[in-house]
mmCIF file of C-alpha atoms in Angstrom:
data_model
loop_
_atom_site.group_PDB
_atom_site.id
_atom_site.type_symbol
_atom_site.label_atom_id
_atom_site.label_comp_id
_atom_site.label_asym_id
_atom_site.label_seq_id
_atom_site.Cartn_x
_atom_site.Cartn_y
_atom_site.Cartn_z
ATOM 1 C CA UNK F 1 22.839 10.237 21.441
ATOM 2 C CA UNK F 2 19.485 10.781 20.032
ATOM 3 C CA UNK F 3 19.019 13.903 17.350
ATOM 4 C CA UNK F 4 15.306 13.563 16.407
ATOM 5 C CA UNK F 5 13.920 16.182 14.074
ATOM 6 C CA UNK F 6 10.139 16.738 14.289
ATOM 7 C CA UNK F 7 8.333 15.851 11.303
ATOM 8 C CA UNK F 8 5.786 18.237 9.449
ATOM 9 C CA UNK F 9 2.570 16.092 9.358
ATOM 10 C CA UNK F 10 2.186 15.882 5.488
ATOM 11 C CA UNK F 11 -0.538 14.183 4.269
ATOM 12 C CA UNK F 12 -2.915 15.688 6.360
ATOM 13 C CA UNK F 13 -5.476 14.917 3.518
ATOM 14 C CA UNK F 14 -5.248 11.175 2.782
ATOM 15 C CA UNK F 15 -3.492 10.432 -0.438
ATOM 16 C CA UNK F 16 -6.263 7.313 -2.097
ATOM 17 C CA UNK F 17 -4.081 6.584 -4.949
ATOM 18 C CA UNK F 18 -0.755 6.422 -5.928
ATOM 19 C CA UNK F 19 -0.934 9.054 -8.276
ATOM 20 C CA UNK F 20 -2.335 11.520 -5.262
ATOM 21 C CA UNK F 21 0.480 10.312 -3.297
ATOM 22 C CA UNK F 22 3.066 11.222 -6.318
ATOM 23 C CA UNK F 23 0.889 14.752 -6.113
ATOM 24 C CA UNK F 24 1.550 15.436 -2.982
ATOM 25 C CA UNK F 25 5.092 14.934 -2.897
ATOM 26 C CA UNK F 26 6.119 16.879 -6.245
ATOM 27 C CA UNK F 27 4.508 19.787 -4.518
ATOM 28 C CA UNK F 28 6.429 19.414 -1.135
ATOM 29 C CA UNK F 29 9.827 19.247 -2.444
ATOM 30 C CA UNK F 30 9.029 21.968 -5.596
ATOM 31 C CA UNK F 31 10.761 20.322 -8.253
ATOM 32 C CA UNK F 32 11.330 22.143 -11.528
ATOM 33 C CA UNK F 33 9.267 22.253 -14.006
ATOM 34 C CA UNK F 34 11.147 20.606 -16.326
ATOM 35 C CA UNK F 35 12.222 17.518 -13.807
ATOM 36 C CA UNK F 36 8.770 16.845 -12.383
ATOM 37 C CA UNK F 37 7.820 14.353 -14.988
ATOM 38 C CA UNK F 38 10.611 12.247 -14.681
ATOM 39 C CA UNK F 39 10.287 12.258 -10.725
ATOM 40 C CA UNK F 40 6.596 11.348 -11.337
ATOM 41 C CA UNK F 41 6.892 8.543 -13.635
ATOM 42 C CA UNK F 42 10.164 7.128 -11.109
ATOM 43 C CA UNK F 43 8.005 7.333 -8.426
ATOM 44 C CA UNK F 44 4.883 5.665 -9.947
ATOM 45 C CA UNK F 45 7.101 2.793 -11.555
ATOM 46 C CA UNK F 46 8.435 2.393 -7.722
ATOM 47 C CA UNK F 47 4.819 1.892 -6.402
ATOM 48 C CA UNK F 48 3.506 -0.080 -9.076
ATOM 49 C CA UNK F 49 5.857 -2.797 -8.595
ATOM 50 C CA UNK F 50 5.576 -6.223 -7.538
ATOM 51 C CA UNK F 51 5.117 -5.896 -3.985
ATOM 52 C CA UNK F 52 4.703 -9.598 -2.939
ATOM 53 C CA UNK F 53 7.982 -11.610 -1.368
ATOM 54 C CA UNK F 54 9.909 -13.149 -4.125
ATOM 55 C CA UNK F 55 12.332 -16.173 -3.304
ATOM 56 C CA UNK F 56 14.907 -13.554 -3.068
ATOM 57 C CA UNK F 57 13.418 -11.810 -0.402
ATOM 58 C CA UNK F 58 11.952 -14.607 1.497
ATOM 59 C CA UNK F 59 15.759 -15.619 2.009
ATOM 60 C CA UNK F 60 16.185 -12.335 3.992
ATOM 61 C CA UNK F 61 13.500 -13.203 6.397
ATOM 62 C CA UNK F 62 10.928 -10.477 8.116
ATOM 63 C CA UNK F 63 12.138 -7.444 9.418
ATOM 64 C CA UNK F 64 9.002 -7.278 11.275
ATOM 65 C CA UNK F 65 10.446 -10.050 13.300
ATOM 66 C CA UNK F 66 14.146 -8.967 13.759
ATOM 67 C CA UNK F 67 16.794 -6.790 11.811
ATOM 68 C CA UNK F 68 17.350 -8.112 8.425
ATOM 69 C CA UNK F 69 20.834 -7.459 7.094
ATOM 70 C CA UNK F 70 20.639 -6.289 3.518
ATOM 71 C CA UNK F 71 23.717 -5.879 0.640
ATOM 72 C CA UNK F 72 24.355 -2.297 0.209
ATOM 73 C CA UNK F 73 23.900 -2.243 -3.693
ATOM 74 C CA UNK F 74 21.361 -0.392 -5.920
ATOM 75 C CA UNK F 75 18.988 -3.276 -6.153
ATOM 76 C CA UNK F 76 18.724 -3.446 -2.305
ATOM 77 C CA UNK F 77 16.083 -0.355 -2.683
ATOM 78 C CA UNK F 78 14.249 -2.823 -4.666
ATOM 79 C CA UNK F 79 14.047 -5.470 -2.048
ATOM 80 C CA UNK F 80 13.607 -3.198 0.915
ATOM 81 C CA UNK F 81 10.355 -1.722 -0.668
ATOM 82 C CA UNK F 82 9.159 -5.238 -1.371
ATOM 83 C CA UNK F 83 9.808 -6.276 2.391
ATOM 84 C CA UNK F 84 8.063 -3.416 3.811
ATOM 85 C CA UNK F 85 4.984 -3.546 1.669
ATOM 86 C CA UNK F 86 4.914 -7.199 2.316
ATOM 87 C CA UNK F 87 4.735 -6.571 6.079
ATOM 88 C CA UNK F 88 2.277 -3.268 6.277
ATOM 89 C CA UNK F 89 -0.322 -4.924 3.502
ATOM 90 C CA UNK F 90 -0.076 -8.727 4.668
ATOM 91 C CA UNK F 91 1.034 -9.029 7.959
ATOM 92 C CA UNK F 92 0.092 -5.451 9.496
ATOM 93 C CA UNK F 93 -3.089 -4.706 7.279
ATOM 94 C CA UNK F 94 -2.032 -0.653 7.155
ATOM 95 C CA UNK F 95 -4.104 1.356 4.865
ATOM 96 C CA UNK F 96 -2.996 1.640 1.186
ATOM 97 C CA UNK F 97 -1.823 5.409 1.818
ATOM 98 C CA UNK F 98 0.091 4.670 4.910
ATOM 99 C CA UNK F 99 1.985 1.733 2.975
ATOM 100 C CA UNK F 100 2.825 3.417 -0.126
ATOM 101 C CA UNK F 101 3.887 6.268 2.088
ATOM 102 C CA UNK F 102 6.120 3.936 4.050
ATOM 103 C CA UNK F 103 7.256 2.219 0.931
ATOM 104 C CA UNK F 104 8.433 5.469 -0.339
ATOM 105 C CA UNK F 105 10.063 6.965 2.564
ATOM 106 C CA UNK F 106 11.831 3.239 3.491
ATOM 107 C CA UNK F 107 13.669 3.154 -0.074
ATOM 108 C CA UNK F 108 14.587 6.809 0.565
ATOM 109 C CA UNK F 109 16.474 5.931 3.267
ATOM 110 C CA UNK F 110 18.066 2.764 1.826
ATOM 111 C CA UNK F 111 19.116 4.821 -1.140
ATOM 112 C CA UNK F 112 20.685 7.431 1.322
ATOM 113 C CA UNK F 113 22.878 4.762 3.031
ATOM 114 C CA UNK F 114 23.908 3.127 -0.520
ATOM 115 C CA UNK F 115 24.672 6.383 -1.952
ATOM 116 C CA UNK F 116 26.647 8.024 1.036
ATOM 117 C CA UNK F 117 28.156 5.853 3.630
ATOM 118 C CA UNK F 118 30.100 3.640 2.180
ATOM 119 C CA UNK F 119 28.700 0.450 3.574
ATOM 120 C CA UNK F 120 28.946 -3.118 2.602
ATOM 121 C CA UNK F 121 25.820 -3.922 4.153
ATOM 122 C CA UNK F 122 23.251 -2.212 6.209
ATOM 123 C CA UNK F 123 19.755 -3.490 8.707
ATOM 124 C CA UNK F 124 16.211 -2.744 7.879
ATOM 125 C CA UNK F 125 13.604 -3.180 10.978
ATOM 126 C CA UNK F 126 10.342 -2.500 10.986
ATOM 127 C CA UNK F 127 8.426 -1.937 14.598
ATOM 128 C CA UNK F 128 4.732 -1.461 15.394
ATOM 129 C CA UNK F 129 4.475 1.006 18.659
ATOM 130 C CA UNK F 130 0.900 1.508 19.334
ATOM 131 C CA UNK F 131 -0.734 3.457 17.044
ATOM 132 C CA UNK F 132 2.279 4.264 14.587
ATOM 133 C CA UNK F 133 4.650 2.225 12.442
ATOM 134 C CA UNK F 134 8.503 2.622 12.643
ATOM 135 C CA UNK F 135 11.181 1.746 9.894
ATOM 136 C CA UNK F 136 14.724 1.945 11.092
ATOM 137 C CA UNK F 137 17.907 1.613 8.568
ATOM 138 C CA UNK F 138 21.072 0.903 10.465
ATOM 139 C CA UNK F 139 24.763 1.843 8.800
ATOM 140 C CA UNK F 140 27.743 1.466 10.326
ATOM 141 C CA UNK F 141 28.608 5.416 9.542
ATOM 142 C CA UNK F 142 28.533 8.026 12.038
ATOM 143 C CA UNK F 143 28.199 11.002 10.030
ATOM 144 C CA UNK F 144 24.349 12.557 10.412
ATOM 145 C CA UNK F 145 22.259 13.135 7.257
ATOM 146 C CA UNK F 146 21.043 16.760 7.229
ATOM 147 C CA UNK F 147 18.450 18.621 4.755
ATOM 148 C CA UNK F 148 20.174 20.500 1.899
ATOM 149 C CA UNK F 149 18.904 23.739 0.645
ATOM 150 C CA UNK F 150 16.607 22.848 -2.404
ATOM 151 C CA UNK F 151 17.822 23.584 -5.687
ATOM 152 C CA UNK F 152 15.424 23.170 -8.356
ATOM 153 C CA UNK F 153 17.558 21.849 -10.817
ATOM 154 C CA UNK F 154 18.844 19.149 -8.795
ATOM 155 C CA UNK F 155 17.348 15.947 -9.956
ATOM 156 C CA UNK F 156 18.594 13.952 -6.558
ATOM 157 C CA UNK F 157 19.388 14.745 -2.793
ATOM 158 C CA UNK F 158 15.691 14.903 -2.411
ATOM 159 C CA UNK F 159 15.492 11.573 0.081
ATOM 160 C CA UNK F 160 15.766 13.481 3.417
ATOM 161 C CA UNK F 161 13.268 16.233 2.340
ATOM 162 C CA UNK F 162 10.723 13.829 0.809
ATOM 163 C CA UNK F 163 10.847 12.059 4.677
ATOM 164 C CA UNK F 164 10.898 15.498 6.691
ATOM 165 C CA UNK F 165 7.641 16.143 4.858
ATOM 166 C CA UNK F 166 6.155 12.931 4.794
ATOM 167 C CA UNK F 167 6.750 11.475 8.344
ATOM 168 C CA UNK F 168 5.495 12.262 11.419
ATOM 169 C CA UNK F 169 8.860 12.365 12.887
ATOM 170 C CA UNK F 170 12.126 11.459 12.316
ATOM 171 C CA UNK F 171 15.454 11.434 13.390
ATOM 172 C CA UNK F 172 19.133 9.518 13.688
ATOM 173 C CA UNK F 173 20.123 7.760 16.983
ATOM 174 C CA UNK F 174 24.162 7.016 17.100
ATOM 175 C CA UNK F 175 25.334 4.334 18.078
ATOM 176 C CA UNK F 176 29.039 3.091 19.378
ATOM 177 C CA UNK F 177 29.752 1.950 15.859
ATOM 178 C CA UNK F 178 27.604 3.742 13.632
ATOM 179 C CA UNK F 179 23.795 5.315 13.756
ATOM 180 C CA UNK F 180 19.914 4.432 13.305
ATOM 181 C CA UNK F 181 18.040 6.806 10.471
ATOM 182 C CA UNK F 182 14.558 5.962 11.468
ATOM 183 C CA UNK F 183 10.936 7.851 10.877
ATOM 184 C CA UNK F 184 7.781 7.216 12.045
ATOM 185 C CA UNK F 185 4.108 7.236 10.837
ATOM 186 C CA UNK F 186 0.514 7.596 12.702
ATOM 187 C CA UNK F 187 -1.846 4.438 11.926
ATOM 188 C CA UNK F 188 -4.415 5.398 14.548
ATOM 189 C CA UNK F 189 -7.177 7.376 14.374
ATOM 190 C CA UNK F 190 -7.738 10.593 16.106
ATOM 191 C CA UNK F 191 -10.656 8.622 18.429
ATOM 192 C CA UNK F 192 -7.925 5.468 18.975
ATOM 193 C CA UNK F 193 -5.306 7.899 19.783
ATOM 194 C CA UNK F 194 -7.649 9.580 22.709
ATOM 195 C CA UNK F 195 -8.437 6.455 23.843
ATOM 196 C CA UNK F 196 -12.312 6.787 22.309
ATOM 197 C CA UNK F 197 -11.816 3.710 20.119
ATOM 198 C CA UNK F 198 -9.908 0.336 19.700
ATOM 199 C CA UNK F 199 -6.125 0.761 20.124
ATOM 200 C CA UNK F 200 -4.231 -1.043 17.567
ATOM 201 C CA UNK F 201 -1.877 -3.827 19.327
ATOM 202 C CA UNK F 202 1.856 -3.047 19.446
ATOM 203 C CA UNK F 203 4.539 -6.045 18.516
ATOM 204 C CA UNK F 204 6.229 -8.038 21.017
ATOM 205 C CA UNK F 205 9.086 -5.713 21.028
#
């Protein structure tokens, strides 16, 4: 069973810096005035953290080659950001605004698993269909995530709204045991998508 939620195409204007991306995000989720500064600083600290693979991350392997199993603990969100950033920047040579958006949304997917599913481990996988990237998080729960009504006073629960606004599309694939929650971002230019220019090469999967 495939439950797909079309994205809203946010980032129609390219965010050239991390600060601009955070400003886009603050506008999208309509944070309460009192909570904007805290959220902005949190996102800036995430995105400014080290993004090269450290010895801990190396032991898990590349999620671009196969699904990587990560422990469902708070530190896994940072590890997922490191792995996603390394693949997109170093292996796939993606632009900064695509990478920053993907790292942020991937972290939100992981946080959702850690907070709501009760999983002991979860899987992280990156794919590269032509003209886009796809990031998947697999967990053993069949409970479907859903967009909740926005309460400006809430400081949590904005993860899916972030993904809904920043991704080109996202969805949930139910499995016999568990589910895969995923999102996609376009990476090709309009000319590449219409066949008027070079097309990004897909991965082997």
